[in-house]
């Protein structure tokens, strides 16, 4: 079990490293417009269907990271927490965010484009969408997730 979990963690980190952004010699990330973004499947610690693009930083390292996630309509992530704070801004669509140990659609707050939430480290929260949604996330890496109920972790079904 420990070896399997280590293998899954290693695969997830490898996927994140492959999506990291290079910086110019000045230390600035390369300017980009929406059409320049190269979306990839999100790491296996998120349910299938999400896409990710890293705008700045390396999500596999302990550095400041800016990334975007694109969720399809009807997407949901069960209750989970992260080891560092996440600052989330809704760019398009809408995102429901709730706090607690179990996904509860009666307990969420709807965020529309421009909406923002700061999710403290190690606070259980959950999300779901009604329509395709894009969010921008700022965090201190590494980008990791721990599910409140290990049975809801999508890595367990692989």
Coordinates of N, CA and C in Angstrom, one line a residue:
X1 N 0.8 -1.2 0.0 CA 0.0 0.0 0.0 C 0.9 1.3 0.0
X2 N 1.9 1.3 0.9 CA 2.8 2.4 0.9 C 3.5 2.6 -0.4
X3 N 4.0 1.5 -1.0 CA 4.7 1.6 -2.3 C 3.7 2.1 -3.4
X4 N 2.5 1.7 -3.4 CA 1.5 2.2 -4.4 C 1.3 3.7 -4.2
X5 N 1.1 4.1 -2.9 CA 0.9 5.5 -2.7 C 2.1 6.3 -3.1
X6 N 3.3 5.8 -2.8 CA 4.5 6.5 -3.2 C 4.6 6.6 -4.7
X7 N 4.2 5.6 -5.4 CA 4.3 5.6 -6.9 C 3.3 6.6 -7.4
X8 N 2.1 6.7 -6.8 CA 1.1 7.6 -7.3 C 1.5 9.1 -7.0
X9 N 2.1 9.3 -5.8 CA 2.6 10.6 -5.5 C 3.7 11.0 -6.5
X10 N 4.6 10.1 -6.8 CA 5.7 10.4 -7.7 C 5.2 10.7 -9.1
X11 N 4.2 9.9 -9.5 CA 3.6 10.2 -10.9 C 2.9 11.6 -10.9
X12 N 2.2 11.9 -9.8 CA 1.6 13.2 -9.7 C 2.6 14.4 -9.8
X13 N 3.6 14.2 -9.0 CA 4.7 15.2 -9.0 C 5.4 15.4 -10.4
X14 N 5.6 14.2 -11.0 CA 6.2 14.2 -12.3 C 5.3 15.0 -13.3
X15 N 4.0 14.8 -13.2 CA 3.1 15.5 -14.1 C 3.1 17.0 -13.9
X16 N 3.2 17.4 -12.6 CA 3.3 18.8 -12.3 C 4.6 19.4 -12.8
X17 N 5.7 18.7 -12.6 CA 7.0 19.2 -13.0 C 7.0 19.4 -14.5
X18 N 6.4 18.5 -15.3 CA 6.3 18.7 -16.7 C 5.6 19.9 -17.2
X19 N 4.7 20.4 -16.3 CA 3.9 21.6 -16.7 C 4.4 22.9 -16.1
X20 N 5.6 22.8 -15.4 CA 6.2 24.0 -14.8 C 6.6 25.0 -15.9
X21 N 6.7 26.3 -15.5 CA 6.9 27.3 -16.5 C 8.4 27.8 -16.4
X22 N 9.0 28.0 -17.5 CA 10.4 28.5 -17.5 C 10.3 30.0 -17.4
X23 N 11.4 30.6 -16.8 CA 11.5 32.0 -16.6 C 12.6 32.5 -17.5
X24 N 12.5 33.8 -17.8 CA 13.5 34.4 -18.6 C 14.7 34.7 -17.7
X25 N 15.8 35.2 -18.2 CA 17.0 35.4 -17.4 C 16.7 36.5 -16.4
X26 N 15.8 37.4 -16.6 CA 15.4 38.5 -15.7 C 14.7 37.9 -14.5
X27 N 14.2 36.7 -14.5 CA 13.4 36.1 -13.4 C 12.0 36.3 -13.6
X28 N 11.6 37.0 -14.7 CA 10.1 37.2 -15.0 C 9.6 36.0 -15.8
X29 N 8.4 35.5 -15.5 CA 7.9 34.5 -16.4 C 7.5 35.1 -17.7
X30 N 7.4 34.3 -18.7 CA 7.2 34.8 -20.0 C 5.8 35.4 -20.1
X31 N 5.6 36.6 -20.7 CA 4.2 37.1 -20.8 C 3.4 36.2 -21.8
X32 N 2.1 36.1 -21.5 CA 1.3 35.2 -22.3 C -0.1 35.7 -22.3
X33 N -0.8 35.4 -23.4 CA -2.2 35.7 -23.5 C -3.0 34.4 -23.5
X34 N -4.3 34.5 -23.4 CA -5.1 33.3 -23.2 C -4.9 32.3 -24.4
X35 N -4.7 32.8 -25.6 CA -4.4 31.9 -26.7 C -3.1 31.2 -26.6
X36 N -2.2 31.7 -25.8 CA -0.9 31.0 -25.6 C -0.9 29.9 -24.6
X37 N -2.0 29.7 -23.9 CA -2.0 28.7 -22.8 C -2.1 27.3 -23.4
X38 N -1.3 26.4 -22.8 CA -1.3 25.0 -23.2 C -1.9 24.2 -22.1
X39 N -3.2 23.9 -22.1 CA -3.9 23.1 -21.1 C -3.5 21.7 -21.2
X40 N -3.4 21.1 -20.0 CA -3.1 19.6 -19.9 C -4.0 19.0 -18.9
X41 N -4.2 17.7 -18.9 CA -5.0 17.0 -17.9 C -4.4 17.4 -16.5
X42 N -5.3 17.6 -15.6 CA -4.9 17.9 -14.2 C -4.2 16.6 -13.6
X43 N -3.4 16.8 -12.6 CA -2.8 15.7 -11.9 C -3.8 14.7 -11.4
X44 N -3.4 13.4 -11.2 CA -4.3 12.3 -10.8 C -4.9 12.5 -9.4
X45 N -4.4 13.5 -8.6 CA -5.0 13.7 -7.3 C -6.3 14.5 -7.4
X46 N -6.6 15.0 -8.6 CA -8.0 15.6 -8.9 C -8.8 14.6 -9.7
X47 N -10.1 14.6 -9.5 CA -11.0 13.8 -10.3 C -10.8 14.0 -11.8
X48 N -10.9 13.0 -12.6 CA -10.8 13.1 -14.0 C -11.7 14.2 -14.6
X49 N -11.2 14.8 -15.7 CA -12.0 15.8 -16.4 C -11.4 17.2 -16.2
X50 N -10.7 17.5 -15.2 CA -10.1 18.9 -15.0 C -8.9 19.0 -15.9
X51 N -8.7 20.3 -16.2 CA -7.4 20.6 -17.0 C -6.7 21.7 -16.2
X52 N -5.4 21.7 -16.4 CA -4.5 22.6 -15.7 C -3.5 23.3 -16.6
X53 N -3.2 24.5 -16.3 CA -2.1 25.2 -17.0 C -1.3 26.0 -15.9
X54 N 0.0 25.9 -15.9 CA 0.8 26.6 -14.9 C 1.3 27.9 -15.6
X55 N 1.0 29.0 -14.9 CA 1.3 30.3 -15.4 C 2.7 30.8 -14.9
X56 N 3.0 30.4 -13.6 CA 4.3 30.8 -13.0 C 4.7 29.8 -11.9
X57 N 5.9 29.5 -11.8 CA 6.4 28.6 -10.7 C 6.4 27.1 -11.1
X58 N 6.8 26.3 -10.2 CA 6.9 24.9 -10.4 C 6.0 24.2 -9.3
X59 N 4.8 23.7 -9.6 CA 3.9 23.2 -8.6 C 4.5 22.0 -7.8
X60 N 5.6 21.4 -8.2 CA 6.2 20.3 -7.5 C 7.2 20.8 -6.5
X61 N 7.5 22.1 -6.4 CA 8.5 22.6 -5.5 C 7.9 23.6 -4.5
X62 N 8.7 23.9 -3.5 CA 8.2 24.8 -2.4 C 8.5 26.2 -2.9
X63 N 7.8 26.6 -3.9 CA 7.9 28.0 -4.5 C 6.5 28.6 -4.7
X64 N 6.4 29.9 -4.9 CA 5.1 30.5 -5.2 C 4.7 30.0 -6.5
X65 N 3.4 29.7 -6.7 CA 2.9 29.1 -7.9 C 1.6 29.9 -8.3
X66 N 1.4 30.1 -9.6 CA 0.2 30.6 -10.1 C -0.3 29.6 -11.2
X67 N -1.5 29.1 -11.1 CA -2.0 28.2 -12.1 C -3.4 28.4 -12.3
X68 N -3.9 27.8 -13.4 CA -5.3 27.9 -13.7 C -5.8 26.4 -13.8
X69 N -7.1 26.3 -13.3 CA -7.8 25.0 -13.5 C -9.1 25.2 -14.3
X70 N -9.3 24.3 -15.2 CA -10.6 24.4 -15.9 C -11.4 23.1 -15.6
X71 N -12.6 23.4 -15.1 CA -13.5 22.3 -14.7 C -14.7 22.2 -15.6
X72 N -15.1 21.0 -16.0 CA -16.3 20.8 -16.9 C -17.5 21.1 -16.0
X73 N -18.6 21.2 -16.7 CA -19.9 21.3 -16.0 C -20.2 20.1 -15.2
X74 N -20.7 20.2 -14.0 CA -21.0 19.1 -13.2 C -19.9 18.5 -12.4
X75 N -18.7 19.2 -12.4 CA -17.5 18.6 -11.8 C -17.6 18.9 -10.3
X76 N -17.0 17.9 -9.5 CA -16.9 18.1 -8.1 C -15.7 17.5 -7.5
X77 N -15.2 18.1 -6.5 CA -14.0 17.6 -5.8 C -14.5 17.4 -4.3
X78 N -14.5 16.2 -3.8 CA -14.9 15.9 -2.5 C -14.0 16.7 -1.4
X79 N -14.5 16.7 -0.2 CA -13.8 17.4 0.9 C -12.3 17.0 0.9
X80 N -11.5 18.0 1.0 CA -10.0 17.8 1.0 C -9.4 19.1 1.6
X81 N -8.1 19.0 1.8 CA -7.3 20.1 2.3 C -5.9 20.1 1.6
X82 N -5.3 21.3 1.7 CA -4.0 21.5 1.1 C -3.0 21.9 2.2
X83 N -1.7 21.6 2.1 CA -0.7 21.9 3.1 C -0.4 23.4 3.2
X84 N -0.8 24.2 2.2 CA -0.6 25.6 2.2 C -1.9 26.3 1.8
X85 N -2.0 27.6 2.1 CA -3.2 28.4 1.7 C -3.3 28.5 0.2
X86 N -4.5 28.4 -0.3 CA -4.8 28.6 -1.7 C -5.7 29.9 -1.8
X87 N -5.3 30.8 -2.7 CA -6.1 31.9 -3.0 C -6.7 31.7 -4.4
X88 N -8.1 31.6 -4.5 CA -8.8 31.2 -5.7 C -9.6 32.3 -6.2
X89 N -9.5 32.7 -7.5 CA -10.3 33.7 -8.2 C -11.0 33.0 -9.3
X90 N -12.3 33.2 -9.4 CA -13.1 32.7 -10.5 C -13.0 33.6 -11.7
X91 N -12.5 33.0 -12.9 CA -12.3 33.8 -14.1 C -13.5 33.7 -15.0
X92 N -14.1 32.5 -15.1 CA -15.3 32.3 -15.9 C -16.1 31.2 -15.3
X93 N -17.4 31.2 -15.7 CA -18.3 30.1 -15.1 C -18.7 30.5 -13.7
X94 N -18.9 29.5 -12.9 CA -19.2 29.7 -11.5 C -18.7 28.5 -10.7
X95 N -18.3 28.8 -9.4 CA -17.8 27.8 -8.5 C -18.5 27.8 -7.2
X96 N -19.0 26.7 -6.8 CA -19.5 26.5 -5.4 C -18.4 26.1 -4.5
X97 N -18.3 26.7 -3.4 CA -17.2 26.4 -2.4 C -17.9 26.2 -1.0
X98 N -17.6 25.1 -0.4 CA -18.1 24.8 1.0 C -17.0 24.3 1.9
X99 N -17.2 24.5 3.2 CA -16.3 24.0 4.2 C -16.9 22.8 4.9
X100 N -16.1 21.9 5.3 CA -16.5 20.7 6.0 C -15.8 19.4 5.6
X101 N -16.2 18.4 6.3 CA -15.6 17.1 6.1 C -16.2 16.2 5.0
X102 N -17.3 16.7 4.4 CA -18.0 15.9 3.4 C -18.7 16.9 2.4
X103 N -18.7 16.6 1.1 CA -19.3 17.4 0.1 C -20.8 17.6 0.4
X104 N -21.2 18.8 0.6 CA -22.6 19.0 1.0 C -23.1 20.2 0.2
X105 N -23.9 19.9 -0.9 CA -24.3 21.0 -1.8 C -25.3 22.0 -1.2
X106 N -25.8 21.7 0.0 CA -26.6 22.7 0.6 C -25.8 23.7 1.5
X107 N -24.5 23.4 1.6 CA -23.7 24.3 2.5 C -22.6 25.1 1.7
X108 N -22.8 25.2 0.4 CA -21.8 26.0 -0.3 C -22.1 27.4 -0.6
X109 N -21.1 28.2 -1.0 CA -21.3 29.6 -1.5 C -21.0 29.6 -2.9
X110 N -21.9 30.3 -3.7 CA -21.7 30.4 -5.1 C -20.7 31.6 -5.4
X111 N -19.7 31.4 -6.2 CA -18.8 32.4 -6.6 C -18.9 32.6 -8.1
X112 N -19.1 33.8 -8.6 CA -19.2 34.1 -10.0 C -17.9 34.7 -10.5
X113 N -17.8 35.0 -11.8 CA -16.6 35.6 -12.3 C -16.2 36.8 -11.5
X114 N -14.9 36.9 -11.1 CA -14.4 37.9 -10.2 C -14.5 37.5 -8.7
X115 N -15.3 36.5 -8.4 CA -15.4 36.0 -7.0 C -14.0 35.5 -6.5
X116 N -13.8 35.5 -5.2 CA -12.6 35.2 -4.6 C -12.8 34.5 -3.3
X117 N -11.9 33.5 -3.0 CA -11.9 32.9 -1.7 C -10.4 32.5 -1.3
X118 N -10.1 32.8 -0.1 CA -8.8 32.4 0.5 C -9.0 31.2 1.3
X119 N -8.5 30.0 1.0 CA -8.7 28.8 1.7 C -7.5 28.5 2.5
X120 N -7.6 28.6 3.9 CA -6.5 28.4 4.8 C -5.9 27.0 4.7
X121 N -4.6 26.9 5.0 CA -4.0 25.6 5.0 C -4.7 24.6 5.9
X122 N -4.8 23.4 5.5 CA -5.3 22.3 6.3 C -6.8 22.4 6.7
X123 N -7.5 23.3 6.0 CA -9.0 23.4 6.2 C -9.7 22.6 5.2
X124 N -10.5 21.7 5.7 CA -11.3 20.9 4.7 C -12.3 21.7 4.0
X125 N -12.3 21.6 2.7 CA -13.3 22.3 1.8 C -13.6 21.4 0.6
X126 N -14.6 21.8 -0.1 CA -15.1 21.0 -1.3 C -15.6 22.0 -2.3
X127 N -15.6 21.6 -3.6 CA -16.1 22.4 -4.6 C -16.9 21.6 -5.6
X128 N -17.8 22.4 -6.4 CA -18.5 21.8 -7.5 C -18.9 22.9 -8.5
X129 N -19.2 22.5 -9.7 CA -19.5 23.4 -10.7 C -20.9 23.1 -11.3
X130 N -21.6 24.1 -11.9 CA -22.8 23.8 -12.6 C -22.5 23.9 -14.1
X131 N -21.5 24.7 -14.5 CA -21.1 24.9 -15.9 C -19.6 24.9 -16.0
X132 N -19.1 24.9 -17.2 CA -17.6 25.0 -17.3 C -17.1 26.2 -16.6
X133 N -16.0 26.0 -15.8 CA -15.5 27.0 -14.9 C -14.0 27.0 -15.0
X134 N -13.4 28.3 -15.0 CA -12.0 28.4 -15.0 C -11.7 29.3 -13.8
X135 N -10.7 28.8 -13.0 CA -10.3 29.5 -11.8 C -8.8 29.7 -11.9
X136 N -8.3 30.8 -11.2 CA -6.9 31.0 -11.1 C -6.5 30.8 -9.6
X137 N -5.5 30.0 -9.4 CA -5.1 29.7 -8.0 C -3.7 30.2 -7.8
X138 N -3.5 30.9 -6.6 CA -2.2 31.3 -6.2 C -1.9 30.5 -4.9
X139 N -0.7 29.9 -4.8 CA -0.4 29.1 -3.7 C 1.1 29.0 -3.5
X140 N 1.6 28.5 -2.3 CA 3.0 28.2 -2.1 C 3.1 26.7 -2.3
X141 N 3.9 26.3 -3.3 CA 4.0 24.9 -3.6 C 4.7 24.1 -2.4
X142 N 4.7 22.8 -2.5 CA 4.1 22.1 -3.7 C 2.6 22.0 -3.6
X143 N 2.0 21.8 -4.8 CA 0.6 21.7 -5.0 C 0.2 20.3 -4.6
X144 N -0.4 20.1 -3.4 CA -0.8 18.8 -3.0 C -2.2 18.8 -2.4
X145 N -2.8 17.6 -2.3 CA -4.1 17.5 -1.8 C -4.3 16.3 -0.9
X146 N -5.0 16.4 0.2 CA -5.3 15.3 1.1 C -6.8 15.2 1.2
X147 N -7.4 14.1 0.9 CA -8.9 14.0 1.0 C -9.3 13.7 2.5
X148 N -10.4 14.3 2.9 CA -10.9 14.1 4.3 C -11.3 12.6 4.5
X149 N -11.8 12.0 3.4 CA -12.2 10.6 3.4 C -11.3 9.9 2.4
X150 N -10.3 9.2 2.7 CA -9.4 8.5 1.8 C -10.1 7.7 0.7
X151 N -11.3 7.3 1.0 CA -12.1 6.5 0.0 C -12.5 7.4 -1.2
X152 N -12.6 8.7 -1.0 CA -13.0 9.6 -2.1 C -11.8 10.1 -2.9
X153 N -10.6 9.7 -2.6 CA -9.4 10.1 -3.3 C -9.3 9.4 -4.7
X154 N -9.3 10.1 -5.8 CA -9.4 9.4 -7.1 C -8.1 8.6 -7.4
X155 N -7.1 8.8 -6.6 CA -5.9 7.9 -6.8 C -6.1 6.5 -6.3
X156 N -7.1 6.3 -5.4 CA -7.4 5.0 -4.9 C -8.1 4.1 -5.9
X157 N -8.7 4.7 -6.9 CA -9.4 3.8 -7.9 C -8.5 3.4 -9.0
X158 N -7.3 3.8 -9.0 CA -6.4 3.4 -10.1 C -5.5 2.2 -9.8

